[in-house]
């Protein structure tokens, strides 16, 4: 989906724009050994409410949402990795019907991710 700076995007449009960015650009340069564990948690079904709020706020203040993609990614990645941390502490085996990151890739990789 292309950005139009004059257009205000709907929540589903912002989610789609963000997920394209997240999976194509946000993890560029990320260590390959940790990329699979990172993608495990990031690809799970999510509403991306925090992300949409960041992008909507950017548009509300007159800038194209594109300018806030890095900030939105930071918020979403941080949130998801707090879930990884929580799963380790709780010794959880499953999150969103999938094996947790630490169960699938090991606790050390989950922590480093």
PDB file of C-alpha atoms in Angstrom:
ATOM      1  CA  UNK A   1       0.000   0.000   0.000  1.00  0.00           C
ATOM      2  CA  UNK A   2       1.375   3.385  -0.999  1.00  0.00           C
ATOM      3  CA  UNK A   3       1.388   6.378   1.309  1.00  0.00           C
ATOM      4  CA  UNK A   4      -0.556   9.477   0.379  1.00  0.00           C
ATOM      5  CA  UNK A   5       0.506  12.276   2.767  1.00  0.00           C
ATOM      6  CA  UNK A   6      -2.828  14.087   2.385  1.00  0.00           C
ATOM      7  CA  UNK A   7      -4.859  10.977   3.193  1.00  0.00           C
ATOM      8  CA  UNK A   8      -5.803   9.874   6.683  1.00  0.00           C
ATOM      9  CA  UNK A   9      -5.682   6.090   6.834  1.00  0.00           C
ATOM     10  CA  UNK A  10      -8.143   3.722   8.454  1.00  0.00           C
ATOM     11  CA  UNK A  11      -6.972   1.400  11.234  1.00  0.00           C
ATOM     12  CA  UNK A  12      -6.889  -1.653   8.912  1.00  0.00           C
ATOM     13  CA  UNK A  13      -4.863   0.345   6.358  1.00  0.00           C
ATOM     14  CA  UNK A  14      -2.388   1.454   9.018  1.00  0.00           C
ATOM     15  CA  UNK A  15      -2.063  -2.129  10.283  1.00  0.00           C
ATOM     16  CA  UNK A  16      -1.348  -3.354   6.752  1.00  0.00           C
ATOM     17  CA  UNK A  17       1.172  -0.571   6.076  1.00  0.00           C
ATOM     18  CA  UNK A  18       2.887  -1.273   9.381  1.00  0.00           C
ATOM     19  CA  UNK A  19       3.056  -5.051   8.931  1.00  0.00           C
ATOM     20  CA  UNK A  20       4.574  -4.639   5.478  1.00  0.00           C
ATOM     21  CA  UNK A  21       7.226  -2.376   7.001  1.00  0.00           C
ATOM     22  CA  UNK A  22       7.729  -4.667  10.002  1.00  0.00           C
ATOM     23  CA  UNK A  23       8.401  -7.792   7.984  1.00  0.00           C
ATOM     24  CA  UNK A  24      10.324  -6.196   5.119  1.00  0.00           C
ATOM     25  CA  UNK A  25      12.443  -3.501   6.787  1.00  0.00           C
ATOM     26  CA  UNK A  26      12.260  -3.319  10.590  1.00  0.00           C
ATOM     27  CA  UNK A  27      14.618  -6.239  11.186  1.00  0.00           C
ATOM     28  CA  UNK A  28      17.246  -5.371   8.575  1.00  0.00           C
ATOM     29  CA  UNK A  29      20.674  -6.053  10.053  1.00  0.00           C
ATOM     30  CA  UNK A  30      19.243  -8.120  12.910  1.00  0.00           C
ATOM     31  CA  UNK A  31      21.517 -11.075  13.791  1.00  0.00           C
ATOM     32  CA  UNK A  32      20.375 -14.061  11.732  1.00  0.00           C
ATOM     33  CA  UNK A  33      20.593 -16.462  14.686  1.00  0.00           C
ATOM     34  CA  UNK A  34      17.944 -14.377  16.460  1.00  0.00           C
ATOM     35  CA  UNK A  35      15.770 -13.573  13.454  1.00  0.00           C
ATOM     36  CA  UNK A  36      13.677 -16.761  13.633  1.00  0.00           C
ATOM     37  CA  UNK A  37      12.850 -16.317  17.333  1.00  0.00           C
ATOM     38  CA  UNK A  38      11.979 -12.671  16.687  1.00  0.00           C
ATOM     39  CA  UNK A  39       9.716 -13.579  13.779  1.00  0.00           C
ATOM     40  CA  UNK A  40       8.061 -16.299  15.881  1.00  0.00           C
ATOM     41  CA  UNK A  41       6.606 -13.724  18.265  1.00  0.00           C
ATOM     42  CA  UNK A  42       6.088 -10.946  15.699  1.00  0.00           C
ATOM     43  CA  UNK A  43       4.131 -13.117  13.243  1.00  0.00           C
ATOM     44  CA  UNK A  44       1.546 -14.255  15.761  1.00  0.00           C
ATOM     45  CA  UNK A  45      -1.922 -12.850  15.232  1.00  0.00           C
ATOM     46  CA  UNK A  46      -2.101  -9.402  16.790  1.00  0.00           C
ATOM     47  CA  UNK A  47      -4.393  -6.383  16.772  1.00  0.00           C
ATOM     48  CA  UNK A  48      -1.414  -3.976  16.638  1.00  0.00           C
ATOM     49  CA  UNK A  49      -3.420  -1.441  18.640  1.00  0.00           C
ATOM     50  CA  UNK A  50      -0.315   0.312  20.014  1.00  0.00           C
ATOM     51  CA  UNK A  51       1.116   0.604  16.532  1.00  0.00           C
ATOM     52  CA  UNK A  52      -2.087   1.999  15.081  1.00  0.00           C
ATOM     53  CA  UNK A  53      -2.249   4.577  17.878  1.00  0.00           C
ATOM     54  CA  UNK A  54       1.311   5.767  17.152  1.00  0.00           C
ATOM     55  CA  UNK A  55       0.627   6.073  13.419  1.00  0.00           C
ATOM     56  CA  UNK A  56      -2.760   7.735  13.946  1.00  0.00           C
ATOM     57  CA  UNK A  57      -1.210  10.279  16.312  1.00  0.00           C
ATOM     58  CA  UNK A  58       1.382  11.115  13.676  1.00  0.00           C
ATOM     59  CA  UNK A  59      -1.317  11.746  11.089  1.00  0.00           C
ATOM     60  CA  UNK A  60      -3.431  13.696  13.599  1.00  0.00           C
ATOM     61  CA  UNK A  61      -0.562  16.147  14.057  1.00  0.00           C
ATOM     62  CA  UNK A  62      -0.195  16.672  10.323  1.00  0.00           C
ATOM     63  CA  UNK A  63       2.629  14.339   9.349  1.00  0.00           C
ATOM     64  CA  UNK A  64       2.389  11.279   7.144  1.00  0.00           C
ATOM     65  CA  UNK A  65       2.173   8.053   9.131  1.00  0.00           C
ATOM     66  CA  UNK A  66       5.284   6.881   7.266  1.00  0.00           C
ATOM     67  CA  UNK A  67       7.389   9.189   9.463  1.00  0.00           C
ATOM     68  CA  UNK A  68       6.364   7.235  12.559  1.00  0.00           C
ATOM     69  CA  UNK A  69       7.021   3.700  11.302  1.00  0.00           C
ATOM     70  CA  UNK A  70      10.290   3.358  13.228  1.00  0.00           C
ATOM     71  CA  UNK A  71       8.631   4.582  16.437  1.00  0.00           C
ATOM     72  CA  UNK A  72       5.656   2.282  15.882  1.00  0.00           C
ATOM     73  CA  UNK A  73       8.019  -0.647  15.316  1.00  0.00           C
ATOM     74  CA  UNK A  74       9.890   0.171  18.522  1.00  0.00           C
ATOM     75  CA  UNK A  75       6.642   0.161  20.506  1.00  0.00           C
ATOM     76  CA  UNK A  76       5.394  -3.084  18.942  1.00  0.00           C
ATOM     77  CA  UNK A  77       8.709  -4.923  19.220  1.00  0.00           C
ATOM     78  CA  UNK A  78       9.170  -3.842  22.828  1.00  0.00           C
ATOM     79  CA  UNK A  79       5.653  -4.973  23.717  1.00  0.00           C
ATOM     80  CA  UNK A  80       6.090  -8.362  22.063  1.00  0.00           C
ATOM     81  CA  UNK A  81       9.398  -9.001  23.726  1.00  0.00           C
ATOM     82  CA  UNK A  82       7.887  -8.223  27.118  1.00  0.00           C
ATOM     83  CA  UNK A  83       5.554 -11.107  26.289  1.00  0.00           C
ATOM     84  CA  UNK A  84       8.570 -13.339  25.582  1.00  0.00           C
ATOM     85  CA  UNK A  85      10.050 -12.313  28.923  1.00  0.00           C
ATOM     86  CA  UNK A  86       6.727 -12.960  30.661  1.00  0.00           C
ATOM     87  CA  UNK A  87       6.517 -16.440  29.109  1.00  0.00           C
ATOM     88  CA  UNK A  88       9.993 -17.276  30.423  1.00  0.00           C
ATOM     89  CA  UNK A  89       9.126 -16.110  33.935  1.00  0.00           C
ATOM     90  CA  UNK A  90       5.795 -17.955  33.897  1.00  0.00           C
ATOM     91  CA  UNK A  91       7.385 -21.047  32.316  1.00  0.00           C
ATOM     92  CA  UNK A  92       4.602 -20.956  29.729  1.00  0.00           C
ATOM     93  CA  UNK A  93       4.632 -23.531  26.956  1.00  0.00           C
ATOM     94  CA  UNK A  94       2.057 -21.954  24.630  1.00  0.00           C
ATOM     95  CA  UNK A  95       1.246 -18.405  23.493  1.00  0.00           C
ATOM     96  CA  UNK A  96      -1.530 -17.794  20.973  1.00  0.00           C
ATOM     97  CA  UNK A  97      -1.736 -21.514  20.166  1.00  0.00           C
ATOM     98  CA  UNK A  98       1.974 -21.827  19.335  1.00  0.00           C
ATOM     99  CA  UNK A  99       5.004 -22.971  21.263  1.00  0.00           C
ATOM    100  CA  UNK A 100       6.513 -20.058  23.140  1.00  0.00           C
ATOM    101  CA  UNK A 101       9.782 -18.618  21.839  1.00  0.00           C
ATOM    102  CA  UNK A 102      11.825 -20.026  24.732  1.00  0.00           C
ATOM    103  CA  UNK A 103      10.336 -23.507  24.263  1.00  0.00           C
ATOM    104  CA  UNK A 104      11.024 -23.521  20.532  1.00  0.00           C
ATOM    105  CA  UNK A 105      14.422 -21.764  20.429  1.00  0.00           C
ATOM    106  CA  UNK A 106      15.740 -22.085  23.975  1.00  0.00           C
ATOM    107  CA  UNK A 107      15.726 -19.690  26.872  1.00  0.00           C
ATOM    108  CA  UNK A 108      19.074 -18.074  25.997  1.00  0.00           C
ATOM    109  CA  UNK A 109      17.970 -17.222  22.451  1.00  0.00           C
ATOM    110  CA  UNK A 110      14.620 -15.961  23.733  1.00  0.00           C
ATOM    111  CA  UNK A 111      16.350 -13.643  26.208  1.00  0.00           C
ATOM    112  CA  UNK A 112      18.811 -12.372  23.584  1.00  0.00           C
ATOM    113  CA  UNK A 113      16.006 -11.842  21.109  1.00  0.00           C
TER     114      UNK A 113
END
